[in-house]
Tab-separated table of C-alpha atoms in Angstrom:
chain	number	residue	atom	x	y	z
A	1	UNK	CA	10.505	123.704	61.741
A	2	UNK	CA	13.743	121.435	60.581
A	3	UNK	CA	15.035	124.762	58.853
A	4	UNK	CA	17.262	124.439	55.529
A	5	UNK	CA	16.510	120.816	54.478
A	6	UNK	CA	20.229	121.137	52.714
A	7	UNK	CA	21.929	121.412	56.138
A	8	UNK	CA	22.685	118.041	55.603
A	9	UNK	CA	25.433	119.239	53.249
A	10	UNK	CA	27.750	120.680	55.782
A	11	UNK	CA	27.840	117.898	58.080
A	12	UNK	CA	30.974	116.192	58.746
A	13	UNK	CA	30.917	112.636	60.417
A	14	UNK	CA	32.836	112.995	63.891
A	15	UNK	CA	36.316	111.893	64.345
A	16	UNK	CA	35.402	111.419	68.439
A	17	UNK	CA	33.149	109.484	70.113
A	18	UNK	CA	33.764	111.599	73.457
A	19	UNK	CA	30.232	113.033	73.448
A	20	UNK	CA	27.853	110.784	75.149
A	21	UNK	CA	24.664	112.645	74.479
A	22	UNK	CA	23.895	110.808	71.299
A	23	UNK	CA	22.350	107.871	73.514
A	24	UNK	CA	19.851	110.446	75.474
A	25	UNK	CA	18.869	111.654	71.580
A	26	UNK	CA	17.972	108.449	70.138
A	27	UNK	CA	16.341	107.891	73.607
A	28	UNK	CA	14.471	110.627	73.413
A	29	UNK	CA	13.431	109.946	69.586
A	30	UNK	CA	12.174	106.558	70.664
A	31	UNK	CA	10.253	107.281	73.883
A	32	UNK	CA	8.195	110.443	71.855
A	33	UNK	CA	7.274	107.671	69.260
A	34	UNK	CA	6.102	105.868	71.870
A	35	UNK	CA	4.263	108.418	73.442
A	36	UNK	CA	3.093	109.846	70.440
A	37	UNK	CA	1.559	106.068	69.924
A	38	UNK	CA	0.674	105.563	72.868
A	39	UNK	CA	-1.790	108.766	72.721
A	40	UNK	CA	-3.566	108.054	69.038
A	41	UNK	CA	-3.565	104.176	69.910
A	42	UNK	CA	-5.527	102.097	72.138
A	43	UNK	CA	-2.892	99.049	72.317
A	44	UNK	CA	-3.225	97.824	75.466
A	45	UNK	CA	0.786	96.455	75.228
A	46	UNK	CA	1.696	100.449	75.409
A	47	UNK	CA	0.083	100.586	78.555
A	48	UNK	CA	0.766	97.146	79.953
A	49	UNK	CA	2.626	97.543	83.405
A	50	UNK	CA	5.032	94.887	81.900
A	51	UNK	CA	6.110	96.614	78.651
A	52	UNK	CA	9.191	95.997	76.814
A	53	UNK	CA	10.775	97.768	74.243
A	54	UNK	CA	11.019	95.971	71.080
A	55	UNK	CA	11.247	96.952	67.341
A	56	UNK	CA	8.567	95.234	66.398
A	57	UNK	CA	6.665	97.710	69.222
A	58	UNK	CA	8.873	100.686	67.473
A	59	UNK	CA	7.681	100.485	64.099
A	60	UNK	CA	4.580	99.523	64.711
A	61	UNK	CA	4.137	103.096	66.477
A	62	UNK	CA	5.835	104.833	63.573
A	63	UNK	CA	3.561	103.425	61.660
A	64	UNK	CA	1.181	104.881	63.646
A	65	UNK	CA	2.561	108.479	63.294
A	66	UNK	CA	2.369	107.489	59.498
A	67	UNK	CA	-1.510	106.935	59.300
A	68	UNK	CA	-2.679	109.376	61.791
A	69	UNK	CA	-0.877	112.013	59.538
A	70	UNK	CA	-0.806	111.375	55.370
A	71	UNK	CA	1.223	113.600	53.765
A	72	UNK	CA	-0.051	114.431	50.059
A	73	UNK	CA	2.696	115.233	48.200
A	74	UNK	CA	2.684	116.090	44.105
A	75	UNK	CA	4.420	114.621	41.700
A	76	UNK	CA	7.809	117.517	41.680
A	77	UNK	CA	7.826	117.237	45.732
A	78	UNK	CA	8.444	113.316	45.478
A	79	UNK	CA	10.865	114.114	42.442
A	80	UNK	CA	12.459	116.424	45.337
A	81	UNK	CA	12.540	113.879	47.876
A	82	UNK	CA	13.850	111.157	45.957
A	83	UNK	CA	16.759	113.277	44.826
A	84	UNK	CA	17.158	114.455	48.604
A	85	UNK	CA	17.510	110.979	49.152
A	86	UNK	CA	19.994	110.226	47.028
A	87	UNK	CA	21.853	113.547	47.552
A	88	UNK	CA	22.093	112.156	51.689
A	89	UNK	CA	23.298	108.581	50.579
A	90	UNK	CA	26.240	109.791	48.132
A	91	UNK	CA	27.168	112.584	51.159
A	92	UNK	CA	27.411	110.004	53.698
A	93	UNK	CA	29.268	107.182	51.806
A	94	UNK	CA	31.923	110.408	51.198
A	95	UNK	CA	32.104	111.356	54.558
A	96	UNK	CA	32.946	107.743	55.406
A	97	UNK	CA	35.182	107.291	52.851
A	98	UNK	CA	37.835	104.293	53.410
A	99	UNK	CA	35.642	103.375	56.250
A	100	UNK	CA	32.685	102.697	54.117
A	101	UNK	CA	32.003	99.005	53.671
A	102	UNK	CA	29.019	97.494	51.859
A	103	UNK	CA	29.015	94.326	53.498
A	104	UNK	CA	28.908	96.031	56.653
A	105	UNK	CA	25.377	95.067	57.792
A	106	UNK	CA	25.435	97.477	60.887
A	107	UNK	CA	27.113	100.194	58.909
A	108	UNK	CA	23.816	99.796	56.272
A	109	UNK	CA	21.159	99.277	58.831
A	110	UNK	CA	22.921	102.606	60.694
A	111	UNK	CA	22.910	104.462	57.591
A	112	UNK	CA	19.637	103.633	56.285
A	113	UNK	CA	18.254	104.311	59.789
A	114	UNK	CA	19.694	108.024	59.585
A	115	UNK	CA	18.980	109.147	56.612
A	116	UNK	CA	14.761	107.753	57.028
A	117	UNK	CA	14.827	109.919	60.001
A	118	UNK	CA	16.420	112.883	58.716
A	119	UNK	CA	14.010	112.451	55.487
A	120	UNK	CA	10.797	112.176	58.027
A	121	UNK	CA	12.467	115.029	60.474
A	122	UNK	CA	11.812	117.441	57.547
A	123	UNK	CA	8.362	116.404	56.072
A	124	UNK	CA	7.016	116.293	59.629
A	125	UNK	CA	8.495	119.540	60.376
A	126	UNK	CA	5.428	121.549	59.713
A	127	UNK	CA	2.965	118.919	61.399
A	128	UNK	CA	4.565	118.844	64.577
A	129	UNK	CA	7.051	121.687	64.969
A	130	UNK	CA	8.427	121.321	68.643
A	131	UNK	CA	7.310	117.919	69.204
A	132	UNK	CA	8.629	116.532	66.075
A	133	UNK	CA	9.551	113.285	67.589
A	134	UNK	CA	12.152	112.710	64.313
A	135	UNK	CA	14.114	116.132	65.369
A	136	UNK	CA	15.495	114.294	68.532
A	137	UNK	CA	17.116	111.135	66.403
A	138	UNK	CA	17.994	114.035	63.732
A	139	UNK	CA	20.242	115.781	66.392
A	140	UNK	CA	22.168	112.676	66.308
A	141	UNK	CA	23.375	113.414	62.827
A	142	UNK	CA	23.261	116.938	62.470
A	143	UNK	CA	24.382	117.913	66.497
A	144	UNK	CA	26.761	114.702	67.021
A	145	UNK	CA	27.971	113.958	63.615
A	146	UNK	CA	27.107	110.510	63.751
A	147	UNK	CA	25.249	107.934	61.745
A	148	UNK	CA	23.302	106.113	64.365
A	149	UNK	CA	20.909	102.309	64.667
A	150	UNK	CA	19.341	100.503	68.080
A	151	UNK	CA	18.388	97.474	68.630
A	152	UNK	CA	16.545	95.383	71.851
A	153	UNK	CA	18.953	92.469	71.148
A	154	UNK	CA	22.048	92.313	73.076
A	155	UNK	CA	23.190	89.235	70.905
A	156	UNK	CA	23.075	91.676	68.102
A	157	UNK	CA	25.596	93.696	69.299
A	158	UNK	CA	27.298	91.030	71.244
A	159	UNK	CA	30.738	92.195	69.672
A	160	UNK	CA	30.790	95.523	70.904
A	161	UNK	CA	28.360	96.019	73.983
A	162	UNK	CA	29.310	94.418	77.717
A	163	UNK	CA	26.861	93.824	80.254
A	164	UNK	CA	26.924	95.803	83.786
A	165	UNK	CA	27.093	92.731	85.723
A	166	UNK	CA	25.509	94.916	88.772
A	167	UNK	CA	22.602	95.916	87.218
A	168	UNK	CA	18.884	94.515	88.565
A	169	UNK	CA	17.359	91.876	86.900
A	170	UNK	CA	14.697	94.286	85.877
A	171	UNK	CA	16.871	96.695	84.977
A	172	UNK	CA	18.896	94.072	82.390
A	173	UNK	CA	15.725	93.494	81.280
A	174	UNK	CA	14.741	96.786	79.847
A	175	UNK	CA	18.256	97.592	78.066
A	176	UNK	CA	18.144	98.881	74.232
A	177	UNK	CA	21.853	98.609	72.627
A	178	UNK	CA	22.411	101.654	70.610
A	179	UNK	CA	25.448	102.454	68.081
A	180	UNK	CA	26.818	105.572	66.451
A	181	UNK	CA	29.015	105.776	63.578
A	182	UNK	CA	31.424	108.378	63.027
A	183	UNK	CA	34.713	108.917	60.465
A	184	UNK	CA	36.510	105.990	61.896
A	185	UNK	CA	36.821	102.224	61.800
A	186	UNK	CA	34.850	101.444	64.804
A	187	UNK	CA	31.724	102.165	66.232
A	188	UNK	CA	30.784	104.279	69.708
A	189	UNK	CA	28.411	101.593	71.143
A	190	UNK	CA	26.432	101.426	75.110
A	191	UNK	CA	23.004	101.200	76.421
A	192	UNK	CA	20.619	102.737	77.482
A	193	UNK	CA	17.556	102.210	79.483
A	194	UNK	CA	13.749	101.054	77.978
A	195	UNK	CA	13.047	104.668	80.094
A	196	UNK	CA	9.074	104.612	78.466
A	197	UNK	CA	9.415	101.230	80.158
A	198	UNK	CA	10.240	102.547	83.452
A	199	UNK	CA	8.029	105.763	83.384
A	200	UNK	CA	5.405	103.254	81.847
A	201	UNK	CA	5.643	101.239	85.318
A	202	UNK	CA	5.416	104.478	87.305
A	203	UNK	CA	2.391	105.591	86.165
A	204	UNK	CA	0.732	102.601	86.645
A	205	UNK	CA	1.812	101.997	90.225
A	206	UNK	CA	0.657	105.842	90.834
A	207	UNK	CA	-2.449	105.000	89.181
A	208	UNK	CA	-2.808	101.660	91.027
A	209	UNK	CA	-2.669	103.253	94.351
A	210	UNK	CA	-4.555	106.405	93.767
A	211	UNK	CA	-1.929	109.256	93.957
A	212	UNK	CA	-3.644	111.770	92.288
A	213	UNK	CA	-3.704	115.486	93.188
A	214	UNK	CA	-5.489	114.693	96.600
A	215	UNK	CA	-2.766	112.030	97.799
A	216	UNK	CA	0.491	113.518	95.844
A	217	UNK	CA	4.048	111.890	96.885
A	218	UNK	CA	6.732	113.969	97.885
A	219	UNK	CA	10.229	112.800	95.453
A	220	UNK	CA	12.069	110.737	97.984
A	221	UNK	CA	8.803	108.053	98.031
A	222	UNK	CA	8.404	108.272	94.634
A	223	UNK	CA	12.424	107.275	94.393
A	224	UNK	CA	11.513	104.473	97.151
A	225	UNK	CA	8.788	103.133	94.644
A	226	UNK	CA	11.673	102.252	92.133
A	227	UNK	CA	13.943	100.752	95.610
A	228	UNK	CA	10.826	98.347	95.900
A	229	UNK	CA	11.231	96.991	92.459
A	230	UNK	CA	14.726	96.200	93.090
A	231	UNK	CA	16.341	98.538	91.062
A	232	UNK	CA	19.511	99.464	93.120
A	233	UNK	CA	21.228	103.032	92.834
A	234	UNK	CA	23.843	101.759	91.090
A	235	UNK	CA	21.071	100.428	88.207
A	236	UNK	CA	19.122	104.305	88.792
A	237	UNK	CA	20.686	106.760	90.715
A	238	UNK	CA	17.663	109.242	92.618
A	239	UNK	CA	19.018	111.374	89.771
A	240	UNK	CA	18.384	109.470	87.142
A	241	UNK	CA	15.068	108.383	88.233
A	242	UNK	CA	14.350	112.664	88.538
A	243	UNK	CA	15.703	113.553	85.128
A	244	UNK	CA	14.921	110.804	82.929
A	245	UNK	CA	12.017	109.298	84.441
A	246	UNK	CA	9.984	112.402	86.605
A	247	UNK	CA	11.267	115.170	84.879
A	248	UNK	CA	9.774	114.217	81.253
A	249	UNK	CA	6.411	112.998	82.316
A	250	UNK	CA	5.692	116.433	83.671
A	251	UNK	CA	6.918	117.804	80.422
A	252	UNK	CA	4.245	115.486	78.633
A	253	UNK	CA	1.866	116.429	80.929
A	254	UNK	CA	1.253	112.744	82.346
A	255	UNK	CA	2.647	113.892	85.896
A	256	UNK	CA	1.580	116.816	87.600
A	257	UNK	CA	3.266	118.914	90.994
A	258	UNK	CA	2.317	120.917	93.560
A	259	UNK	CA	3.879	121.665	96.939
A	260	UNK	CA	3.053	118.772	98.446
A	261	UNK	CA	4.557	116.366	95.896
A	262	UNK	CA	4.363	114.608	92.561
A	263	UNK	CA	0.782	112.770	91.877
A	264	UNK	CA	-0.708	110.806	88.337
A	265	UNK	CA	-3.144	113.719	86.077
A	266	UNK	CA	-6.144	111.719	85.401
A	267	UNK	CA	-8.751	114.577	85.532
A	268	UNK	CA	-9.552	117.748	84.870
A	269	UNK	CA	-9.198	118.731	88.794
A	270	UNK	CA	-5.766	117.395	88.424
A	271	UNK	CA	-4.624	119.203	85.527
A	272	UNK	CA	-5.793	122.466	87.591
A	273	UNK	CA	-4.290	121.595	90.461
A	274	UNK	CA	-0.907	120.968	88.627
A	275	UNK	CA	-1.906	124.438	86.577
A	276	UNK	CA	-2.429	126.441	89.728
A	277	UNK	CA	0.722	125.245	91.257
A	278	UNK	CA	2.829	126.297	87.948
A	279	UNK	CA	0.998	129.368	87.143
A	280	UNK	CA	1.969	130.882	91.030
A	281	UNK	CA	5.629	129.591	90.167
A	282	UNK	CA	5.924	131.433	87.419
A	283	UNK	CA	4.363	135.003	88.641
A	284	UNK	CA	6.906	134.464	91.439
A	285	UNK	CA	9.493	133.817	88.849
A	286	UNK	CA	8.239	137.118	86.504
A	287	UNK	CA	8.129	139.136	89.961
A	288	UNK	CA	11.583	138.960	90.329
A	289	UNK	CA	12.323	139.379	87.011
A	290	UNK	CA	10.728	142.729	87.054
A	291	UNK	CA	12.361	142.844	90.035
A	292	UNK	CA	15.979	142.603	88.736
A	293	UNK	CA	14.711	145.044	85.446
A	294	UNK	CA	13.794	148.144	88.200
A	295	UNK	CA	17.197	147.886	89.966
A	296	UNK	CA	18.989	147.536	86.395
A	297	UNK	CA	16.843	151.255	86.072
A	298	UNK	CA	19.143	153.086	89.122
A	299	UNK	CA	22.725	151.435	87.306
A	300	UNK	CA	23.894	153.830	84.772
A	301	UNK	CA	26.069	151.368	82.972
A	302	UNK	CA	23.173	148.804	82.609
A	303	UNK	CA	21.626	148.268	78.838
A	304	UNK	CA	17.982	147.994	79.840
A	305	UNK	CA	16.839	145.947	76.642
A	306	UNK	CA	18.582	142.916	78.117
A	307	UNK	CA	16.461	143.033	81.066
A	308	UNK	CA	13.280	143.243	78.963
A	309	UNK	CA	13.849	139.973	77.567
A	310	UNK	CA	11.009	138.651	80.093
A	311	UNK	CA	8.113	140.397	78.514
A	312	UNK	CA	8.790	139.093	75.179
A	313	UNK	CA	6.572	135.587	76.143
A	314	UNK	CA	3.758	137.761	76.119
């Protein structure tokens, strides 16, 4: 759930661009639209080992998230909306003040871009609570302070954005320029990676050569799958490749792990397997847990209800 759909009201545009973690939010906004496509849509270009991102290929999965879940709304709900709307324009061009400038074509695109987002974070809220894949672009605004726009064409942002001159060829390739916009004159501005790109290729190379849950791949050869494609650490550090690339197709349940390594879940066997593996992780984790609780028992000082916090999942 988005919460207070007013919460817009006490948000005030940033005066610093220091925090960086705008550019994994609108990241993570665009790959779950992707995904989120991807799963409801049998285009063959989302699951083309040669992907790019594009936003032609964005909207045409919004749309998808659009049709595969109407909202009926009556006639005082789109009275509400509209006025919501209007309400989030007027707050913004405040906020901006002396920096607001109509002609400003970024500026407009970065506002209208926003506010669509925020209005979509809170109709959606109820549809797909945890996964609303609006609530990551939303953090943006509400988390960073910032009005916010991407695009997959550096000549768009040619003014603000430099190339990394080391970066692979592949890796220049799948670059989105994205911009935020706080209570100043300029913009913060970078890249990041087409990651659904990258985890895109991945899968398919795990697919192509049969690493499922009988032939997994320990980390270090999945990191010297991405050294084959020329992509350099200096493009991907083994890091990078484990947070933004591993790390969230296990969340999404596209990779699964075991002891032996990291392998593609295709079937049901492999969902198990990946299951089995988690499932003994986390008794081992609630063992210890229960663990800590019992000693907490023989300290005098200790307030048990903090150390009952682990049974509250059930």
């Amino acid at each position: 759930m988005m919460g207070d759909i007013n919460t817009y009201q006490n948000i005030t545009l940033t005066e610093s661009y220091q925090v960086q973690s705008y550019k994994n939010n609108i990241n993570d906004h665009i790959v779950s639209v992707l995904d989120y496509a991807s799963s409801t849509n049998e285009n063959p270009v989302l699951k083309s080992t040669k992907l790019k991102f594009s936003k032609q290929l964005y909207w045409e999965s919004l749309n998808s998230i659009y049709q595969n879940n109407p909202i009926e709304l009556d006639e005082a709900s789109k009275q509400a909306n509209r006025e919501l709307k209007q309400n989030l324009y007027r707050k913004i061009i405040r906020e901006l003040d002396k920096y607001f400038n109509i002609n400003d074509v970024l500026l407009i695109e970065s506002i209208d871009f926003t506010i669509s987002n925020y209005m979509d974070s809170y109709k959606y809220s109820n549809i797909f609570g945890a996964n609303n894949p609006f609530s990551f672009a939303n953090n943006v605004f509400e988390k960073n302070n910032l009005l916010y726009s991407f695009t997959d064409n550096k000549d768009e942002y040619k003014d603000l954005l430099k190339k990394n001159k080391k970066e692979s060829e592949l890796s220049k390739d799948l670059t989105i320029g994205v911009l935020g916009k706080g209570h100043r004159e300029d913009y913060a501005h970078g890249y990041i990676k087409d990651i659904y790109a990258l985890r895109n290729l991945l899968l398919n190379l795990l697919e192509q050569d049969k690493h499922d849950s009988s032939n997994p791949l320990k980390i270090n050869e999945l990191y010297t799958k991405f050294r084959n494609l020329n992509v350099s650490e200096s493009d991907l550090t083994d890091s990078n490749i484990k947070n933004w690339i591993v790390q969230p197709l296990k969340r999404f349940t596209k990779l699964g792990s075991n002891k032996y390594g990291y392998f593609i879940i295709k079937t049901e066997e492999d969902l198990y397997e990946s299951y089995k593996s988690h499932y003994k992780n986390f008794v081992g984790f609630y063992n210890t847990l229960e663990r800590h609780k019992n000693f907490a028992e023989s300290m005098l000082s200790a307030n048990l209800n903090d150390f009952e916090k682990h049974k509250e999942i059930y």
